[in-house]
Amino acid sequence: MADLALTQRPALAGILVPGRHGRPDGPPGLVVRERSHLALVSIMARKGQGESLAALVKSAYGIELPTSPRLAGGPMPDGRSISFIWSGSDLWLAYAEGAAGLERELAMALGKRAMIVDQSDGRCVLNLSGPRVRSTLAKGLGIDLHARVLKPGDVALTMAAHIAVQLWQLDDKPTFEIAMFRSLAGSFWSWLSASAAEFGYDAVEDRR
């Protein structure tokens, strides 16, 4: 029997086609890129271990675990960038660039105080920017996206066109990132691409 080799593929491979789409004239209202090279790990504090877990994260990474809908983190001394995204009571999503083996690392560092599960292949994360990014998202998200309300570092757990998503704001340009379960990525893309078409959007390949 021939050996079967598994090849890693982005969630939107063959669906997100690089290039200009929708309205052809003028600058794009939205720029979208799939973050296909991220490490994602869910962290759930064991019963009664929330404070001890926070202390371990602070000791290991110098990061205060957020206790409200926020994200915390950034560049590490070793050159990596790691953030912890609030995902509910005693639950976080660790998010990293250039961090092969993140699940094992976190399990060794935090496993006595938390349950650690790799999510890298189970989620799709899109990076969204452009002058009409808020207008595009407002068509399907039932939260207030105004700059006075949603600020850099804020996190929201909500629905987009009946799909559960996690949204966080990276900066005040604004740039957002939005995550959903991989199995629903195609349906989310159908909604997003239709919503952005009137403004024109650029789909950009993730080369990191």
mmCIF file of C-alpha atoms in Angstrom:
data_model
loop_
_atom_site.group_PDB
_atom_site.id
_atom_site.type_symbol
_atom_site.label_atom_id
_atom_site.label_comp_id
_atom_site.label_asym_id
_atom_site.label_seq_id
_atom_site.Cartn_x
_atom_site.Cartn_y
_atom_site.Cartn_z
ATOM 1 C CA MET A 1 0.000 0.000 0.000
ATOM 2 C CA ALA A 2 1.304 3.441 -0.892
ATOM 3 C CA ASP A 3 2.137 5.783 1.966
ATOM 4 C CA LEU A 4 -0.374 8.588 2.416
ATOM 5 C CA ALA A 5 1.139 11.974 3.238
ATOM 6 C CA LEU A 6 -0.961 14.746 4.741
ATOM 7 C CA THR A 7 -0.376 18.230 3.386
ATOM 8 C CA GLN A 8 -1.288 21.259 5.471
ATOM 9 C CA ARG A 9 -3.657 23.636 3.654
ATOM 10 C CA PRO A 10 -5.110 26.992 4.648
ATOM 11 C CA ALA A 11 -8.794 26.870 5.533
ATOM 12 C CA LEU A 12 -9.668 29.036 2.508
ATOM 13 C CA ALA A 13 -7.342 27.389 0.013
ATOM 14 C CA GLY A 14 -8.989 27.624 -3.416
ATOM 15 C CA ILE A 15 -11.659 29.976 -2.031
ATOM 16 C CA LEU A 16 -9.785 33.152 -1.128
ATOM 17 C CA VAL A 17 -8.321 34.097 -4.512
ATOM 18 C CA PRO A 18 -5.605 36.795 -4.360
ATOM 19 C CA GLY A 19 -6.376 39.968 -6.313
ATOM 20 C CA ARG A 20 -8.973 42.717 -6.630
ATOM 21 C CA HIS A 21 -12.633 41.754 -6.343
ATOM 22 C CA GLY A 22 -15.997 43.489 -6.328
ATOM 23 C CA ARG A 23 -16.072 47.146 -7.311
ATOM 24 C CA PRO A 24 -13.122 47.579 -9.705
ATOM 25 C CA ASP A 25 -12.485 51.316 -9.451
ATOM 26 C CA GLY A 26 -10.880 53.368 -6.716
ATOM 27 C CA PRO A 27 -8.845 52.182 -3.740
ATOM 28 C CA PRO A 28 -10.058 48.988 -2.034
ATOM 29 C CA GLY A 29 -12.425 49.466 0.864
ATOM 30 C CA LEU A 30 -11.218 46.255 2.487
ATOM 31 C CA VAL A 31 -7.956 44.315 2.475
ATOM 32 C CA VAL A 32 -8.231 40.732 3.700
ATOM 33 C CA ARG A 33 -5.546 38.145 4.398
ATOM 34 C CA GLU A 34 -5.863 34.679 5.890
ATOM 35 C CA ARG A 35 -3.413 34.168 8.753
ATOM 36 C CA SER A 36 -2.367 30.684 7.699
ATOM 37 C CA HIS A 37 0.913 30.501 9.647
ATOM 38 C CA LEU A 38 -0.294 31.111 13.178
ATOM 39 C CA ALA A 39 -0.048 28.820 16.172
ATOM 40 C CA LEU A 40 -3.302 28.836 18.163
ATOM 41 C CA VAL A 41 -3.773 27.104 21.501
ATOM 42 C CA SER A 42 -6.747 27.205 23.855
ATOM 43 C CA ILE A 43 -6.013 27.533 27.572
ATOM 44 C CA MET A 44 -8.631 26.752 30.218
ATOM 45 C CA ALA A 45 -7.764 27.244 33.877
ATOM 46 C CA ARG A 46 -8.361 24.203 36.036
ATOM 47 C CA LYS A 47 -10.937 24.619 38.774
ATOM 48 C CA GLY A 48 -9.751 27.123 41.329
ATOM 49 C CA GLN A 49 -6.429 27.662 39.541
ATOM 50 C CA GLY A 50 -7.107 30.960 37.753
ATOM 51 C CA GLU A 51 -4.877 33.105 39.961
ATOM 52 C CA SER A 52 -2.064 30.539 39.980
ATOM 53 C CA LEU A 53 -2.273 30.257 36.196
ATOM 54 C CA ALA A 54 -2.061 34.040 35.822
ATOM 55 C CA ALA A 55 1.033 34.053 38.008
ATOM 56 C CA LEU A 56 2.673 31.363 35.865
ATOM 57 C CA VAL A 57 1.939 33.269 32.647
ATOM 58 C CA LYS A 58 3.360 36.436 34.191
ATOM 59 C CA SER A 59 6.497 34.598 35.282
ATOM 60 C CA ALA A 60 7.032 32.756 31.985
ATOM 61 C CA TYR A 61 6.057 35.479 29.492
ATOM 62 C CA GLY A 62 5.823 38.761 31.384
ATOM 63 C CA ILE A 63 2.178 39.087 30.329
ATOM 64 C CA GLU A 64 -0.831 39.848 32.515
ATOM 65 C CA LEU A 65 -3.626 37.453 31.551
ATOM 66 C CA PRO A 66 -6.678 39.583 30.639
ATOM 67 C CA THR A 67 -9.730 39.044 32.847
ATOM 68 C CA SER A 68 -12.109 40.969 30.565
ATOM 69 C CA PRO A 69 -12.636 41.036 26.765
ATOM 70 C CA ARG A 70 -9.120 42.191 25.931
ATOM 71 C CA LEU A 71 -5.917 40.794 24.488
ATOM 72 C CA ALA A 72 -2.462 41.126 26.019
ATOM 73 C CA GLY A 73 0.978 40.308 24.711
ATOM 74 C CA GLY A 74 3.472 41.249 22.054
ATOM 75 C CA PRO A 75 7.105 40.657 21.102
ATOM 76 C CA MET A 76 9.121 38.312 23.304
ATOM 77 C CA PRO A 77 12.880 38.607 23.997
ATOM 78 C CA ASP A 78 13.508 35.587 21.718
ATOM 79 C CA GLY A 79 11.947 37.378 18.722
ATOM 80 C CA ARG A 80 8.558 35.690 18.786
ATOM 81 C CA SER A 81 5.256 37.478 19.246
ATOM 82 C CA ILE A 82 2.753 35.876 21.634
ATOM 83 C CA SER A 83 -0.637 37.179 22.768
ATOM 84 C CA PHE A 84 -3.310 35.835 25.094
ATOM 85 C CA ILE A 85 -6.852 36.617 23.948
ATOM 86 C CA TRP A 86 -9.691 36.535 26.471
ATOM 87 C CA SER A 87 -12.254 33.955 25.341
ATOM 88 C CA GLY A 88 -14.569 33.684 28.332
ATOM 89 C CA SER A 89 -14.349 33.077 32.070
ATOM 90 C CA ASP A 90 -10.978 31.375 32.797
ATOM 91 C CA LEU A 91 -10.499 30.718 29.070
ATOM 92 C CA TRP A 92 -7.963 32.212 26.645
ATOM 93 C CA LEU A 93 -6.671 31.710 23.127
ATOM 94 C CA ALA A 94 -2.880 31.891 22.850
ATOM 95 C CA TYR A 95 -1.870 33.291 19.500
ATOM 96 C CA ALA A 96 1.696 33.302 18.200
ATOM 97 C CA GLU A 97 3.855 33.880 15.168
ATOM 98 C CA GLY A 98 6.995 31.849 14.659
ATOM 99 C CA ALA A 99 6.191 29.526 17.551
ATOM 100 C CA ALA A 100 6.441 25.919 16.359
ATOM 101 C CA GLY A 101 5.613 23.590 19.223
ATOM 102 C CA LEU A 102 3.561 26.190 21.099
ATOM 103 C CA GLU A 103 1.119 23.597 22.468
ATOM 104 C CA ARG A 104 3.952 21.532 23.963
ATOM 105 C CA GLU A 105 5.649 24.633 25.355
ATOM 106 C CA LEU A 106 2.464 25.845 27.047
ATOM 107 C CA ALA A 107 1.636 22.368 28.350
ATOM 108 C CA MET A 108 5.035 22.164 30.009
ATOM 109 C CA ALA A 109 4.837 25.685 31.426
ATOM 110 C CA LEU A 110 1.165 25.827 32.421
ATOM 111 C CA GLY A 111 -0.197 22.267 32.311
ATOM 112 C CA LYS A 112 -0.437 21.862 36.081
ATOM 113 C CA ARG A 113 -2.809 24.828 36.241
ATOM 114 C CA ALA A 114 -4.646 24.611 32.901
ATOM 115 C CA MET A 115 -5.926 22.359 30.149
ATOM 116 C CA ILE A 116 -4.065 23.039 26.900
ATOM 117 C CA VAL A 117 -5.449 22.142 23.452
ATOM 118 C CA ASP A 118 -3.961 22.971 20.054
ATOM 119 C CA GLN A 119 -6.373 24.874 17.794
ATOM 120 C CA SER A 120 -4.036 25.753 14.912
ATOM 121 C CA ASP A 121 -5.794 23.556 12.353
ATOM 122 C CA GLY A 122 -9.250 23.982 13.851
ATOM 123 C CA ARG A 123 -9.673 27.723 13.378
ATOM 124 C CA CYS A 124 -9.494 30.162 10.490
ATOM 125 C CA VAL A 125 -8.167 33.652 11.272
ATOM 126 C CA LEU A 126 -8.572 36.560 8.852
ATOM 127 C CA ASN A 127 -6.762 39.897 9.060
ATOM 128 C CA LEU A 128 -9.039 42.754 7.939
ATOM 129 C CA SER A 129 -8.119 46.378 7.276
ATOM 130 C CA GLY A 130 -9.043 49.250 4.957
ATOM 131 C CA PRO A 131 -11.205 52.381 5.109
ATOM 132 C CA ARG A 132 -14.501 50.457 4.861
ATOM 133 C CA VAL A 133 -13.668 47.569 7.172
ATOM 134 C CA ARG A 134 -16.139 48.750 9.833
ATOM 135 C CA SER A 135 -18.874 49.252 7.227
ATOM 136 C CA THR A 136 -18.286 45.740 5.900
ATOM 137 C CA LEU A 137 -18.378 44.083 9.318
ATOM 138 C CA ALA A 138 -21.413 46.106 10.419
ATOM 139 C CA LYS A 139 -23.516 44.305 7.804
ATOM 140 C CA GLY A 140 -23.371 41.078 9.787
ATOM 141 C CA LEU A 141 -22.100 41.729 13.321
ATOM 142 C CA GLY A 142 -24.606 42.795 15.944
ATOM 143 C CA ILE A 143 -22.131 44.822 18.035
ATOM 144 C CA ASP A 144 -21.138 48.480 18.048
ATOM 145 C CA LEU A 145 -17.951 48.809 15.997
ATOM 146 C CA HIS A 146 -17.572 52.574 16.384
ATOM 147 C CA ALA A 147 -14.100 53.801 17.358
ATOM 148 C CA ARG A 148 -15.526 55.285 20.564
ATOM 149 C CA VAL A 149 -16.689 51.827 21.641
ATOM 150 C CA LEU A 150 -14.325 49.227 20.189
ATOM 151 C CA LYS A 151 -10.680 50.173 20.666
ATOM 152 C CA PRO A 152 -7.257 48.586 20.014
ATOM 153 C CA GLY A 153 -6.839 45.562 22.260
ATOM 154 C CA ASP A 154 -10.595 44.976 22.643
ATOM 155 C CA VAL A 155 -12.073 41.518 22.033
ATOM 156 C CA ALA A 156 -15.646 40.512 21.186
ATOM 157 C CA LEU A 157 -17.364 37.145 21.077
ATOM 158 C CA THR A 158 -20.320 37.544 18.745
ATOM 159 C CA MET A 159 -22.108 36.273 15.653
ATOM 160 C CA ALA A 160 -21.497 37.210 12.036
ATOM 161 C CA ALA A 161 -24.253 36.152 9.658
ATOM 162 C CA HIS A 162 -25.273 33.414 12.152
ATOM 163 C CA ILE A 163 -21.663 32.178 12.506
ATOM 164 C CA ALA A 164 -19.953 32.320 15.902
ATOM 165 C CA VAL A 165 -16.799 34.439 15.672
ATOM 166 C CA GLN A 166 -14.151 35.966 17.894
ATOM 167 C CA LEU A 167 -13.060 39.460 16.880
ATOM 168 C CA TRP A 168 -10.153 41.537 18.178
ATOM 169 C CA GLN A 169 -8.853 44.960 17.191
ATOM 170 C CA LEU A 170 -5.102 45.304 16.663
ATOM 171 C CA ASP A 171 -4.689 49.041 16.050
ATOM 172 C CA ASP A 172 -6.563 52.261 15.363
ATOM 173 C CA LYS A 173 -6.132 52.253 11.548
ATOM 174 C CA PRO A 174 -8.271 50.139 12.238
ATOM 175 C CA THR A 175 -7.022 46.576 11.740
ATOM 176 C CA PHE A 176 -9.132 43.687 13.004
ATOM 177 C CA GLU A 177 -8.645 39.961 13.149
ATOM 178 C CA ILE A 178 -11.557 37.576 13.232
ATOM 179 C CA ALA A 179 -11.545 33.850 13.996
ATOM 180 C CA MET A 180 -14.109 31.158 13.365
ATOM 181 C CA PHE A 181 -14.164 27.375 13.312
ATOM 182 C CA ARG A 182 -12.451 26.032 10.213
ATOM 183 C CA SER A 183 -15.547 24.070 9.162
ATOM 184 C CA LEU A 184 -17.480 27.352 8.853
ATOM 185 C CA ALA A 185 -14.768 29.365 7.100
ATOM 186 C CA GLY A 186 -16.252 28.864 3.632
ATOM 187 C CA SER A 187 -19.674 30.060 4.744
ATOM 188 C CA PHE A 188 -18.140 33.069 6.498
ATOM 189 C CA TRP A 189 -16.171 33.933 3.360
ATOM 190 C CA SER A 190 -19.343 33.846 1.255
ATOM 191 C CA TRP A 191 -20.870 36.459 3.548
ATOM 192 C CA LEU A 192 -17.720 38.594 3.860
ATOM 193 C CA SER A 193 -16.951 38.696 0.142
ATOM 194 C CA ALA A 194 -20.539 39.639 -0.688
ATOM 195 C CA SER A 195 -20.566 42.335 2.011
ATOM 196 C CA ALA A 196 -17.285 43.866 0.787
ATOM 197 C CA ALA A 197 -18.081 43.727 -2.936
ATOM 198 C CA GLU A 198 -19.739 47.174 -3.088
ATOM 199 C CA PHE A 199 -16.581 48.795 -1.694
ATOM 200 C CA GLY A 200 -14.111 46.691 -3.691
ATOM 201 C CA TYR A 201 -11.668 44.490 -1.771
ATOM 202 C CA ASP A 202 -8.163 43.124 -2.152
ATOM 203 C CA ALA A 203 -7.489 39.523 -1.132
ATOM 204 C CA VAL A 204 -3.841 39.143 -0.209
ATOM 205 C CA GLU A 205 -1.888 35.907 0.064
ATOM 206 C CA ASP A 206 -0.256 35.244 3.430
ATOM 207 C CA ARG A 207 3.448 34.736 2.704
ATOM 208 C CA ARG A 208 4.762 34.764 6.258
#
